[in-house]
Coordinates of C-alpha atoms in Angstrom, one line a residue:
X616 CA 84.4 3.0 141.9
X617 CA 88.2 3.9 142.4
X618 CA 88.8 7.9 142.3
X619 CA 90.8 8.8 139.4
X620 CA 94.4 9.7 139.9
X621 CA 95.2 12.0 140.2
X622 CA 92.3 13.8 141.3
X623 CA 90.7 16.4 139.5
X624 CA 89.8 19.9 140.4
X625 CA 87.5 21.3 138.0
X626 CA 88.5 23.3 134.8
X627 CA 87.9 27.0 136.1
X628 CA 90.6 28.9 136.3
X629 CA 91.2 32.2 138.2
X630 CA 92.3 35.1 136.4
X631 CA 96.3 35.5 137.6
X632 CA 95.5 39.0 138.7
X633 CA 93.4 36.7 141.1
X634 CA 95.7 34.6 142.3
X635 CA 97.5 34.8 145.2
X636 CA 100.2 36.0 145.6
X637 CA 100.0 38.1 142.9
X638 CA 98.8 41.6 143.6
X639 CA 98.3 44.8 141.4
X640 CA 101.1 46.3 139.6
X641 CA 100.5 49.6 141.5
X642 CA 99.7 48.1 145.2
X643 CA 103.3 46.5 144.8
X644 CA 105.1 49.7 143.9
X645 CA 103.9 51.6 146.5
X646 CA 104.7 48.6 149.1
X647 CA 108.3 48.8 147.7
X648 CA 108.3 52.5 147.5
X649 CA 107.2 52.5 151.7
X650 CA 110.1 49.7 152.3
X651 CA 112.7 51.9 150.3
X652 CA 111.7 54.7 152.2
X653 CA 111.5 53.2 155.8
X654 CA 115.3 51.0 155.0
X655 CA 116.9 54.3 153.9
X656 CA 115.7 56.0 157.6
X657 CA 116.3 52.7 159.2
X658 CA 119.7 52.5 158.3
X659 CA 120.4 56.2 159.2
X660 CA 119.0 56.5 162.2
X661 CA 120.5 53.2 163.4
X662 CA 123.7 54.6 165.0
X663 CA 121.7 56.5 167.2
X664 CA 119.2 54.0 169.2
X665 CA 121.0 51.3 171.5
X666 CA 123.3 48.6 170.0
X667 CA 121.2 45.6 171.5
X668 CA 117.5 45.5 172.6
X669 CA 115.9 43.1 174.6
X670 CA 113.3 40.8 173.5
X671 CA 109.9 40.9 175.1
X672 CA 108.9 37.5 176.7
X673 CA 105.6 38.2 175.1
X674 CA 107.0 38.7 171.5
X675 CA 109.5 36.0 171.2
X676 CA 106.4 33.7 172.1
X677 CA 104.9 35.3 169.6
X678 CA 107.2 34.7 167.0
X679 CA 108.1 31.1 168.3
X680 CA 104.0 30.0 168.1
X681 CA 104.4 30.4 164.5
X682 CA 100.2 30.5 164.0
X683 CA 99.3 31.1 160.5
X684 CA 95.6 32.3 159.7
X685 CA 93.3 31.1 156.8
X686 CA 92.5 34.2 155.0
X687 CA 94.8 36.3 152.5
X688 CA 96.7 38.6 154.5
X689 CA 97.1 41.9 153.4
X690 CA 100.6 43.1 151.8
X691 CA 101.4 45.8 153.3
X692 CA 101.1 44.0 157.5
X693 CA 105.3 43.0 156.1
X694 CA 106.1 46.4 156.6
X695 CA 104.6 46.6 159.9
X696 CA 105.7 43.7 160.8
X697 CA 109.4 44.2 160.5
X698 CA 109.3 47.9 161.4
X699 CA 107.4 47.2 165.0
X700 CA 108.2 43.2 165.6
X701 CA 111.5 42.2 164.0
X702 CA 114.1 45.7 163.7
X703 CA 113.8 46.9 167.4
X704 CA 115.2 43.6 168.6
X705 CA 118.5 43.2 166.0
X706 CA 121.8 41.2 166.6
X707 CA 123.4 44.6 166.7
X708 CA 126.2 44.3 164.5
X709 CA 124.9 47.1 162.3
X710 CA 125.5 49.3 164.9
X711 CA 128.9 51.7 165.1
X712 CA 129.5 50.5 168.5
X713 CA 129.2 46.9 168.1
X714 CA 132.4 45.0 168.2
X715 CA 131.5 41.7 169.4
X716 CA 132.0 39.4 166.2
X717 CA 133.3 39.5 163.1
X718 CA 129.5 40.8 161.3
X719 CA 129.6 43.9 159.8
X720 CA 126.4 46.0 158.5
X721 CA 125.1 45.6 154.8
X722 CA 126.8 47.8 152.2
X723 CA 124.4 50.0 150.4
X724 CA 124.9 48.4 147.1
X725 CA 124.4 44.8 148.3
X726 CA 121.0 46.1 149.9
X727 CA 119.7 47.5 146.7
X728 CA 121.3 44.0 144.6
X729 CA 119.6 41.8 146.9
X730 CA 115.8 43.1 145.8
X731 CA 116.9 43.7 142.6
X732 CA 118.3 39.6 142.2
X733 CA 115.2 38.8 144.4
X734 CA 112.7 40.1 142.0
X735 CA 115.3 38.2 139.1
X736 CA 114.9 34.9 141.3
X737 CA 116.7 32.7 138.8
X738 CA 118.7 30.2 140.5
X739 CA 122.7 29.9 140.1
X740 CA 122.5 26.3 140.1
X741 CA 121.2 24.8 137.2
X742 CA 120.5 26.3 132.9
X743 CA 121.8 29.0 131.7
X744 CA 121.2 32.7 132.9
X745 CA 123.0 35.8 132.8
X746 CA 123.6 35.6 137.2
X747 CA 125.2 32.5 137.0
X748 CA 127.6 33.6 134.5
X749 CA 128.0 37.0 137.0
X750 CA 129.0 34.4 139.8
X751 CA 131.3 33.2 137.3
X752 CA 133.1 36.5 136.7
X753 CA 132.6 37.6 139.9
X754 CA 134.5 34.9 141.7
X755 CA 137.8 35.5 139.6
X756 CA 137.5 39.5 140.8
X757 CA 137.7 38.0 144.2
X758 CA 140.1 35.2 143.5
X759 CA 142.2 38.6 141.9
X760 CA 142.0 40.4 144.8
X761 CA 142.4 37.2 146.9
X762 CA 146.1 36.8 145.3
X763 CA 145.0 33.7 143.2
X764 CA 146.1 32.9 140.2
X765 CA 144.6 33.8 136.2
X766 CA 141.8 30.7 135.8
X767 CA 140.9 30.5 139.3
X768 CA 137.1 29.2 140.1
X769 CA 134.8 28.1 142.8
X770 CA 131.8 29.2 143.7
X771 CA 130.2 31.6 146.0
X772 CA 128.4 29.8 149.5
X773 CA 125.8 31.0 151.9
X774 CA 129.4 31.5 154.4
X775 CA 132.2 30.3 155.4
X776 CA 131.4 27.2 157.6
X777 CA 129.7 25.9 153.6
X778 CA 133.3 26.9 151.6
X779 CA 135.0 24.9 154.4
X780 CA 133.0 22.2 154.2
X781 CA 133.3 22.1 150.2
X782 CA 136.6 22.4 150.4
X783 CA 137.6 19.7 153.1
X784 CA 135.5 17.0 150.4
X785 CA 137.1 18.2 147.8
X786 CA 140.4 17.7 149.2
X787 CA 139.4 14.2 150.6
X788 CA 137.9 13.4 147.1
X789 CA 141.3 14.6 145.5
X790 CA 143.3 12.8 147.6
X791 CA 141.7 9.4 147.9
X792 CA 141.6 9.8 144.0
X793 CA 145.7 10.0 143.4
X794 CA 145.4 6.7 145.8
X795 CA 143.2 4.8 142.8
X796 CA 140.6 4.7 146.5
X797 CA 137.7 6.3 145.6
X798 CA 135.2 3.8 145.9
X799 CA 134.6 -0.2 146.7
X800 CA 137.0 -1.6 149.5
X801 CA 139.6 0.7 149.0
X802 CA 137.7 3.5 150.0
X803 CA 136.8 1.8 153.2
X804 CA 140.4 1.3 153.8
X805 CA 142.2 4.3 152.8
X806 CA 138.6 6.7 154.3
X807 CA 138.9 5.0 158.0
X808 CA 142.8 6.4 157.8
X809 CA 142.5 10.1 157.0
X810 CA 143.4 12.7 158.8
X811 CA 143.6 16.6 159.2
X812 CA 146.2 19.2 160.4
X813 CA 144.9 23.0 161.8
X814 CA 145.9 25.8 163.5
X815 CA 144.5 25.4 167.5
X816 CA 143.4 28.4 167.0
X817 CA 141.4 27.5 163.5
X818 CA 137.8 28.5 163.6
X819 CA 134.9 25.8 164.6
X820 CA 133.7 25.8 161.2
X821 CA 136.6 23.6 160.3
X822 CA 136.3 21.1 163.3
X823 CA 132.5 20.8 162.0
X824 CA 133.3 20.1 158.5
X825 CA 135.4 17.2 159.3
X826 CA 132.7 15.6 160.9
X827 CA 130.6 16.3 158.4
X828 CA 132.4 14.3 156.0
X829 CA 133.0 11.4 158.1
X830 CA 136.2 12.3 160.0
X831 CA 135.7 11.0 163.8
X832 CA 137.2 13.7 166.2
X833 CA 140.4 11.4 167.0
X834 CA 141.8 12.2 163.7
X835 CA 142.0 15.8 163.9
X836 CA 145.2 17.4 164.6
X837 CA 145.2 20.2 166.2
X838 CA 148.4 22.3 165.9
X839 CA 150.5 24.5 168.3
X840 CA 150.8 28.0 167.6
X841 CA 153.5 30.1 168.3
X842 CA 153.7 33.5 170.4
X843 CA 152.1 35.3 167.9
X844 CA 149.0 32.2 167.4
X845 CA 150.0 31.6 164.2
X846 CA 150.7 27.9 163.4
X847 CA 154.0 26.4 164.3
X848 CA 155.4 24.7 161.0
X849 CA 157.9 22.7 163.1
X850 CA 154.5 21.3 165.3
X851 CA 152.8 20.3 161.8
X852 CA 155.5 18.6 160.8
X853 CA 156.1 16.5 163.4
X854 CA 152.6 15.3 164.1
X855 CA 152.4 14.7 160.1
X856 CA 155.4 12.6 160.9
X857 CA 154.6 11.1 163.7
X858 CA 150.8 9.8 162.0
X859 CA 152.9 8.3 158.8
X860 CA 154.8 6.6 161.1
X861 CA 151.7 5.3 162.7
X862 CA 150.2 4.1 159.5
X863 CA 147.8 7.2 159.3
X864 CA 147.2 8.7 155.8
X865 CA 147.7 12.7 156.3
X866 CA 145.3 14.2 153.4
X867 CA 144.8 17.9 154.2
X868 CA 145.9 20.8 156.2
X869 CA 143.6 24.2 157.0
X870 CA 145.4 27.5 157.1
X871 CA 144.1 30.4 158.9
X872 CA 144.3 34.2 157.2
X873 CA 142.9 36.2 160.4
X874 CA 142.2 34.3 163.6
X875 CA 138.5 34.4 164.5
X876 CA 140.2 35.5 168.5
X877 CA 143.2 37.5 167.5
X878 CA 143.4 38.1 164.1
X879 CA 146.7 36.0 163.5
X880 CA 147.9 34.8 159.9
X881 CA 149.3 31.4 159.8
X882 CA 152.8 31.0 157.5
X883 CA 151.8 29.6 154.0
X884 CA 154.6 28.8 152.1
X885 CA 156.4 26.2 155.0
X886 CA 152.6 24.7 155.4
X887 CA 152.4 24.5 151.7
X888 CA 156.4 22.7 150.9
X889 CA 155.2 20.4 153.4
X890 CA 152.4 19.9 151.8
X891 CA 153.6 18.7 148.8
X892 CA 156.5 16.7 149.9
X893 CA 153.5 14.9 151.4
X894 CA 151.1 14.5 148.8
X895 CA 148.7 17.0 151.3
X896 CA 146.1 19.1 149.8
X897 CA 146.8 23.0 151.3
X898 CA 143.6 24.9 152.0
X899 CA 143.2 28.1 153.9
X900 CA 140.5 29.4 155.3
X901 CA 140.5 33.5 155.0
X902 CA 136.8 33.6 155.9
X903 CA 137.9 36.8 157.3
X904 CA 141.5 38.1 156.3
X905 CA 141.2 36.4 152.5
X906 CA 141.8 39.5 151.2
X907 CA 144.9 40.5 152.9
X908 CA 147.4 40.1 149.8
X909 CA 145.4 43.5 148.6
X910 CA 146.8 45.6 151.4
X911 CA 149.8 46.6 151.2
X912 CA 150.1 46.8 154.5
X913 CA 149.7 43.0 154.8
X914 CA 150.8 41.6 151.6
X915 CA 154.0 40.1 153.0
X916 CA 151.9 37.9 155.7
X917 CA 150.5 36.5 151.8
X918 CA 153.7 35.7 150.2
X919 CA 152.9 32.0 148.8
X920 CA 148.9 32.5 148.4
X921 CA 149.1 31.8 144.6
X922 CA 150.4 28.3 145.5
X923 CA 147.4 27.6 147.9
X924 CA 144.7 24.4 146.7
X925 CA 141.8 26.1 147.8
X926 CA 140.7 29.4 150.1
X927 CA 137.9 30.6 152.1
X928 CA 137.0 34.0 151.9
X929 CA 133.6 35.7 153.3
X930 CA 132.4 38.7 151.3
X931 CA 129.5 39.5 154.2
X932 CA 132.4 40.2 156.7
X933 CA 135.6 42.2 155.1
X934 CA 133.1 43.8 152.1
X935 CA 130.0 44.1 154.0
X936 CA 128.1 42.3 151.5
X937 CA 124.8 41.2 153.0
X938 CA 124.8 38.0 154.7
X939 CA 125.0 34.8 153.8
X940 CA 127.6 35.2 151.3
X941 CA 130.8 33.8 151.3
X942 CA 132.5 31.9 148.2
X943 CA 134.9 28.7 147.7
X944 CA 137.8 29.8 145.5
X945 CA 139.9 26.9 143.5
X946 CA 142.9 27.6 141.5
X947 CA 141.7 24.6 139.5
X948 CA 138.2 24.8 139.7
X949 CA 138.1 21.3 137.9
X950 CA 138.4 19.7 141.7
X951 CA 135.3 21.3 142.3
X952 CA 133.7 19.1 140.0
X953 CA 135.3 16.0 140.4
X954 CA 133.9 16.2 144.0
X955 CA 130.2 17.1 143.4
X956 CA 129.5 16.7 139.7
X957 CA 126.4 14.3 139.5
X958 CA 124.1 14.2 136.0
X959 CA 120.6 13.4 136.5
X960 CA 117.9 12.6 133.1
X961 CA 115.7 15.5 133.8
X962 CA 119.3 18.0 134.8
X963 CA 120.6 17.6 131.0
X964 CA 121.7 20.2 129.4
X965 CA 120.7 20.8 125.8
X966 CA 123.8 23.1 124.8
X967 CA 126.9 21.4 123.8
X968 CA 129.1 24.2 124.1
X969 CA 127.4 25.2 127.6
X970 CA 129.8 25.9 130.6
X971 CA 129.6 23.5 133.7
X972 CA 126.6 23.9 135.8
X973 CA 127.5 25.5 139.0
X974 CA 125.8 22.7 140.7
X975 CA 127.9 20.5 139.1
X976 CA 130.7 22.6 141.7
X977 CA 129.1 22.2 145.1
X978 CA 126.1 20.5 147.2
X979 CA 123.7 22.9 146.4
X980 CA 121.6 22.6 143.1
X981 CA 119.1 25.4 143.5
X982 CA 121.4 28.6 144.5
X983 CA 120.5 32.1 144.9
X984 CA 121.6 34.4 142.5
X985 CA 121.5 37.3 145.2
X986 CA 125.0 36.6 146.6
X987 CA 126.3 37.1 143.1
X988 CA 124.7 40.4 142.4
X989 CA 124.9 41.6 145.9
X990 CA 129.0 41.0 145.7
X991 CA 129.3 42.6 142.7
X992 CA 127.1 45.3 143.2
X993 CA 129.6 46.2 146.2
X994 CA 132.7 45.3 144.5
X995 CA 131.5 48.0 141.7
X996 CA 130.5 50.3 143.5
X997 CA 134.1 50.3 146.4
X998 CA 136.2 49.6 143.3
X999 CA 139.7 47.8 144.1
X1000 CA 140.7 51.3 145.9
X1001 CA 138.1 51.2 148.0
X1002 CA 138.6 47.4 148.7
X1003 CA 142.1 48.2 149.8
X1004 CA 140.6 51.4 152.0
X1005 CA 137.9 49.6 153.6
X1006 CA 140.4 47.5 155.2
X1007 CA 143.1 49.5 155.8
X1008 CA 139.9 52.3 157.6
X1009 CA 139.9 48.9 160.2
X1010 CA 143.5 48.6 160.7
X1011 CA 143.4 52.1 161.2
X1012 CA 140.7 52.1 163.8
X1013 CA 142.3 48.8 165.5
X1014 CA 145.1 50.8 165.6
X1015 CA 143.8 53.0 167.9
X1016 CA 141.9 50.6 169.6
X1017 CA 145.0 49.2 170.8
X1018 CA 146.4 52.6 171.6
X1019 CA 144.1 53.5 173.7
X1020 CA 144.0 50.2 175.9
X1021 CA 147.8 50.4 176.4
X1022 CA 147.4 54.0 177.8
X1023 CA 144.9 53.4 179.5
X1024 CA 146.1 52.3 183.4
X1025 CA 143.7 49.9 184.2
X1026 CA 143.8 47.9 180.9
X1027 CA 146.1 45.9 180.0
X1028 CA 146.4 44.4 175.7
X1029 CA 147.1 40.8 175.8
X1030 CA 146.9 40.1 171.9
X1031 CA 145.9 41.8 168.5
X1032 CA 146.6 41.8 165.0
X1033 CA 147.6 41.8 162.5
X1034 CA 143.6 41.7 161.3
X1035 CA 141.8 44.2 163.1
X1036 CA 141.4 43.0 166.7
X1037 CA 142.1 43.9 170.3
X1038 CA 141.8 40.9 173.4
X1039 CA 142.6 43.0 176.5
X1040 CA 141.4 42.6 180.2
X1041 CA 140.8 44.9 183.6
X1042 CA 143.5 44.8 185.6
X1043 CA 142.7 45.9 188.7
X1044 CA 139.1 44.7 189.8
X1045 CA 140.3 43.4 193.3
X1046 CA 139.7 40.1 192.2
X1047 CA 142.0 38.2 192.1
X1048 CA 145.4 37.0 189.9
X1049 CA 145.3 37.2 186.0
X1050 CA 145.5 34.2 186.1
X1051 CA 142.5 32.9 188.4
X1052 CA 138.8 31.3 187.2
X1053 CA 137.5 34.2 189.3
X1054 CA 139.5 37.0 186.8
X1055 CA 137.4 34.5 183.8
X1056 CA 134.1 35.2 185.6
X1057 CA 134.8 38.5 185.9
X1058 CA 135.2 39.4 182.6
X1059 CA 132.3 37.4 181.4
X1060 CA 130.6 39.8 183.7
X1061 CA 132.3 42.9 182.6
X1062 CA 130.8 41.8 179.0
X1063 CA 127.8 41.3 179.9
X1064 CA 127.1 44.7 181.7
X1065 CA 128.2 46.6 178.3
X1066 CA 126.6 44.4 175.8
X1067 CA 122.9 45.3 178.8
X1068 CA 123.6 48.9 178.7
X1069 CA 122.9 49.0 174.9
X1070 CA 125.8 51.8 174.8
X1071 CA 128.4 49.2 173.3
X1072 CA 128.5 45.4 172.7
X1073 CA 131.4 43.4 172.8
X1074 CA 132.4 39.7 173.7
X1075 CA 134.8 37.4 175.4
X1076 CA 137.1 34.9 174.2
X1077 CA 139.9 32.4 175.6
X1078 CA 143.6 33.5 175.2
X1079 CA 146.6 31.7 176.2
X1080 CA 143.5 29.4 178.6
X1081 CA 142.2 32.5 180.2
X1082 CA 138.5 34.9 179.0
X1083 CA 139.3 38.3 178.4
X1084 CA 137.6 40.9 176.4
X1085 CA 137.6 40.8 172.5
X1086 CA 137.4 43.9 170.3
X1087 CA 137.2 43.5 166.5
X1088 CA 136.6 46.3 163.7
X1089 CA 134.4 44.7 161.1
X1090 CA 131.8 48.4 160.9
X1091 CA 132.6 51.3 158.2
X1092 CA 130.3 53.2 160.2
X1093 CA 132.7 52.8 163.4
X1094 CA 134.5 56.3 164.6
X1095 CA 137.0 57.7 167.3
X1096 CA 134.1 58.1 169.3
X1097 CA 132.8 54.8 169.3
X1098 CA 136.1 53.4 170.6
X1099 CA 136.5 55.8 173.3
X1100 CA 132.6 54.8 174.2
X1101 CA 133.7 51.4 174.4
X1102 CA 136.5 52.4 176.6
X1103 CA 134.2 54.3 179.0
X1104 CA 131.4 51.4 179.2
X1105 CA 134.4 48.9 180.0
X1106 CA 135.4 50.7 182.7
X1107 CA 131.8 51.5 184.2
X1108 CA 131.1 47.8 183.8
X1109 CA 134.2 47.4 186.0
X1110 CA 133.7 49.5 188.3
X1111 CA 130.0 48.6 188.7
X1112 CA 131.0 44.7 189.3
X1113 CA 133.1 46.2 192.3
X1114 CA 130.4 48.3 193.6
X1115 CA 126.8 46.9 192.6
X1116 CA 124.2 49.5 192.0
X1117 CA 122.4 48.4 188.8
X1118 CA 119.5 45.6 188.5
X1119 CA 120.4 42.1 188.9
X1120 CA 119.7 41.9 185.0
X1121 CA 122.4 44.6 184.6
X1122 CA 120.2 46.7 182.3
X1123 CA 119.2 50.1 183.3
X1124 CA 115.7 50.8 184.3
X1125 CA 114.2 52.1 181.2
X1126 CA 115.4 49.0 179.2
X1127 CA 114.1 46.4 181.5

């Protein structure tokens, strides 16, 4: 006889206070009670252990085996389990004296949003709920701060490398649309032709995208930079000359606000009249500085923002927001949907007045609703003061950063700014010329002793073709002190490359 399908399981049902995962009301308040209690020490006691810890062999092949038992586990092992196996061993950038990359540690108000949306869980992709309409609002108080124009959408992403990507097939969908090419032969033709103008110093994410959306390597243009690494408008223009020459269809060109290595703000306005004496879709990526038009300080490096087709800004790095959240933002969100709208029978909605799904404005159909409450939750509780202070508390410190390199006589500042970054190197380790592979192994070196010592962390990064050190001020929790420990653990690592006394690790004893 065939088995019915599909199969049946019996009609007994188990009470839902039965069935996992559900637990009693009472055992999970006191399971969130202990986590509130052991994040709020965590998080101040976390300037004073080491930056960086490292791994146990034996735990990471714990964690990499990945065994999962039969029975129920009990609720409260998570707490254990983070506390003793997952926060000693941390990236480090919520420490005060990390200054490695641009990650900074979680705002208190995101950390509170995030179990709050969590315990929410309704998705910002698809119906009707009050976070998606949050993201909504929330992306035009970025887009406000951002410089954007009134009626300015997007949509927030899980980072930047996501709104680059968006925006990049966006763009290509805009631009092979005004060509009548958007799909049959045409496409084929006009597709195989494209290609793309940034900075050299634009981040990876950018480089990626393309690829992603079809665009081999050999038609991505990257353009000089001037003394300051910001992008040469003279350089753009004649390679976007040279490739309409050649038969090449020039679609898009990628900004930078805040160079990932030295913090440099490419000119907007030349990029942009180009642009449209080109038929070029202009979109900047401010995964980092997006935000600079709010600082006074900075708001003439903005001056032509508003007239930008798209922008990248990252929430979880200038805000602190907890990570992944970064957002898309469109002056006219309706290319958003152009690019990714797609209708499916069981997707309908049954409003006729209803707004445009969100999904109907990137790749992603289900969507978290904790990036939206987590940014607005910080955004409310800085205000657009303590936007503007936040920043202008790094510029401060990179200020000093820089001042203390330049007086200091075995340091030498090679690049920084106007974003808060310092790329510096030794200058007297007796090894050689600046300009030597032997000064870039030495520095790599130099690195790696502070980020062992678990005193400081810090990277490297390629300037003008050589490594040096690289600074950046991304922490709220950063002081004085911390750069003048960084100072001192540069130097020791210097010193101690000269004369070797340490392990071959590097680490100290007690950390090995």
């Amino acid at each position: 006889m065939r088995e019915p399908y599909p199969p049946r399981f019996g009609e007994t049902l188990l009470p839902r206070e039965q069935l996992p995962p559900a637990v009693h009301p009472k055992v999970l308040r006191d399971e969130l009670v202990a986590a509130a209690e052991w994040v709020s020490g965590y998080l101040n006691e976390l300037p004073e252990g080491p930056v960086v810890r490292p791994m146990p062999p034996r735990r990471r092949a714990e964690l990499l085996e990945g065994r999962l038992g039969g029975p129920a586990g009990d609720l409260g092992a998570v707490l254990d389990f983070v506390r003793d196996g997952i926060a000693p061993f941390p990236t480090g950038n919520g420490h005060p004296a990390f200054f490695a990359w641009v990650n900074s540690p979680p705002a208190p108000a995101g950390v509170v949003a995030e179990l709050l949306a969590s315990a929410v869980n309704a998705t910002c992709g698809m119906g009707e709920n009050a976070l998606m309409d949050l993201e909504r609002g929330t992306v035009r108080m970025l887009a406000g701060l951002a410089g954007l124009p009134d009626g300015t959408g997007g949509v927030l992403t899980s980072g930047g490398s996501m709104a680059n990507l968006l925006a990049l097939a966006t763009a290509r969908t805009w631009f092979l649309a005004r060509r009548g090419s958007s799909d049959g032969p045409a496409y084929d033709r006009d597709h195989s032709r494209l290609t793309l103008y940034h900075s050299a110093q634009a981040h990876m994410s950018v480089a990626r995208a393309a690829n992603c959306i079809g665009l081999p390597a050999h038609r991505l243009r990257p353009v000089a930079t001037d003394a300051h690494d910001r992008l040469d408008p003279t350089a753009l223009r004649a390679a976007v000359t040279a490739d309409l020459d050649a038969g090449l269809l020039p679609f898009c060109v990628v900004s930078t606000l805040g160079t990932t290595a030295t913090g440099a703000v490419d000119p907007l306005r030349p990029v942009t009249r180009l642009c449209r004496s080109v038929g070029m879709w202009h979109h900047a990526d401010g995964a980092w500085g997006g935000l600079g038009a709010a600082v006074p300080a900075l708001a003439h490096l903005y001056r032509g923002v508003d007239e930008l087709d798209s922008m990248t800004v990252d929430p979880h790095k200038t805000l602190s927001v907890p990570v992944g959240c970064g957002a898309l933002l469109v002056p006219d969100p309706g290319h958003l949907h152009t690019a990714f709208a797609h209708r499916a029978s069981y997707l309908a909605s049954d409003e006729p007045d209803a707004l445009p799904w969100l999904s109907h404005a990137t790749i992603e159909l289900t969507r978290p609703g904790t990036r939206a409450l987590a940014l607005w939750a910080t955004l409310q509780h800085l205000g657009r003061d303590g936007v503007t202070g936040l920043v202008e508390h790094y510029l401060r410190l990179a200020e000093q950063l820089r001042d203390r390199i330049t007086a200091e006589p075995r340091l030498e500042l090679l690049a920084g700014g106007p974003w808060p970054v310092a790329c510096f190197r030794v200058t007297d380790p007796g090894s050689g010329d600046p300009g030597s592979r032997d000064q870039d192994a030495f520095h790599t070196r130099v690195a790696r002793r502070v980020q062992d010592s678990g005193r400081a962390y810090l990277a490297t990064v390629a300037v003008h073709g050589r490594t040096v050190l690289r600074a950046c001020l991304c922490n709220y929790r950063t002081t004085e002190d911390d750069l003048d420990l960084l100072i001192s653990e540069v130097l020791r690592a210097a010193e101690t490359d000269d004369h070797p006394s340490t392990t071959p690790t590097g680490r100290p004893p007690e950390q090995r």
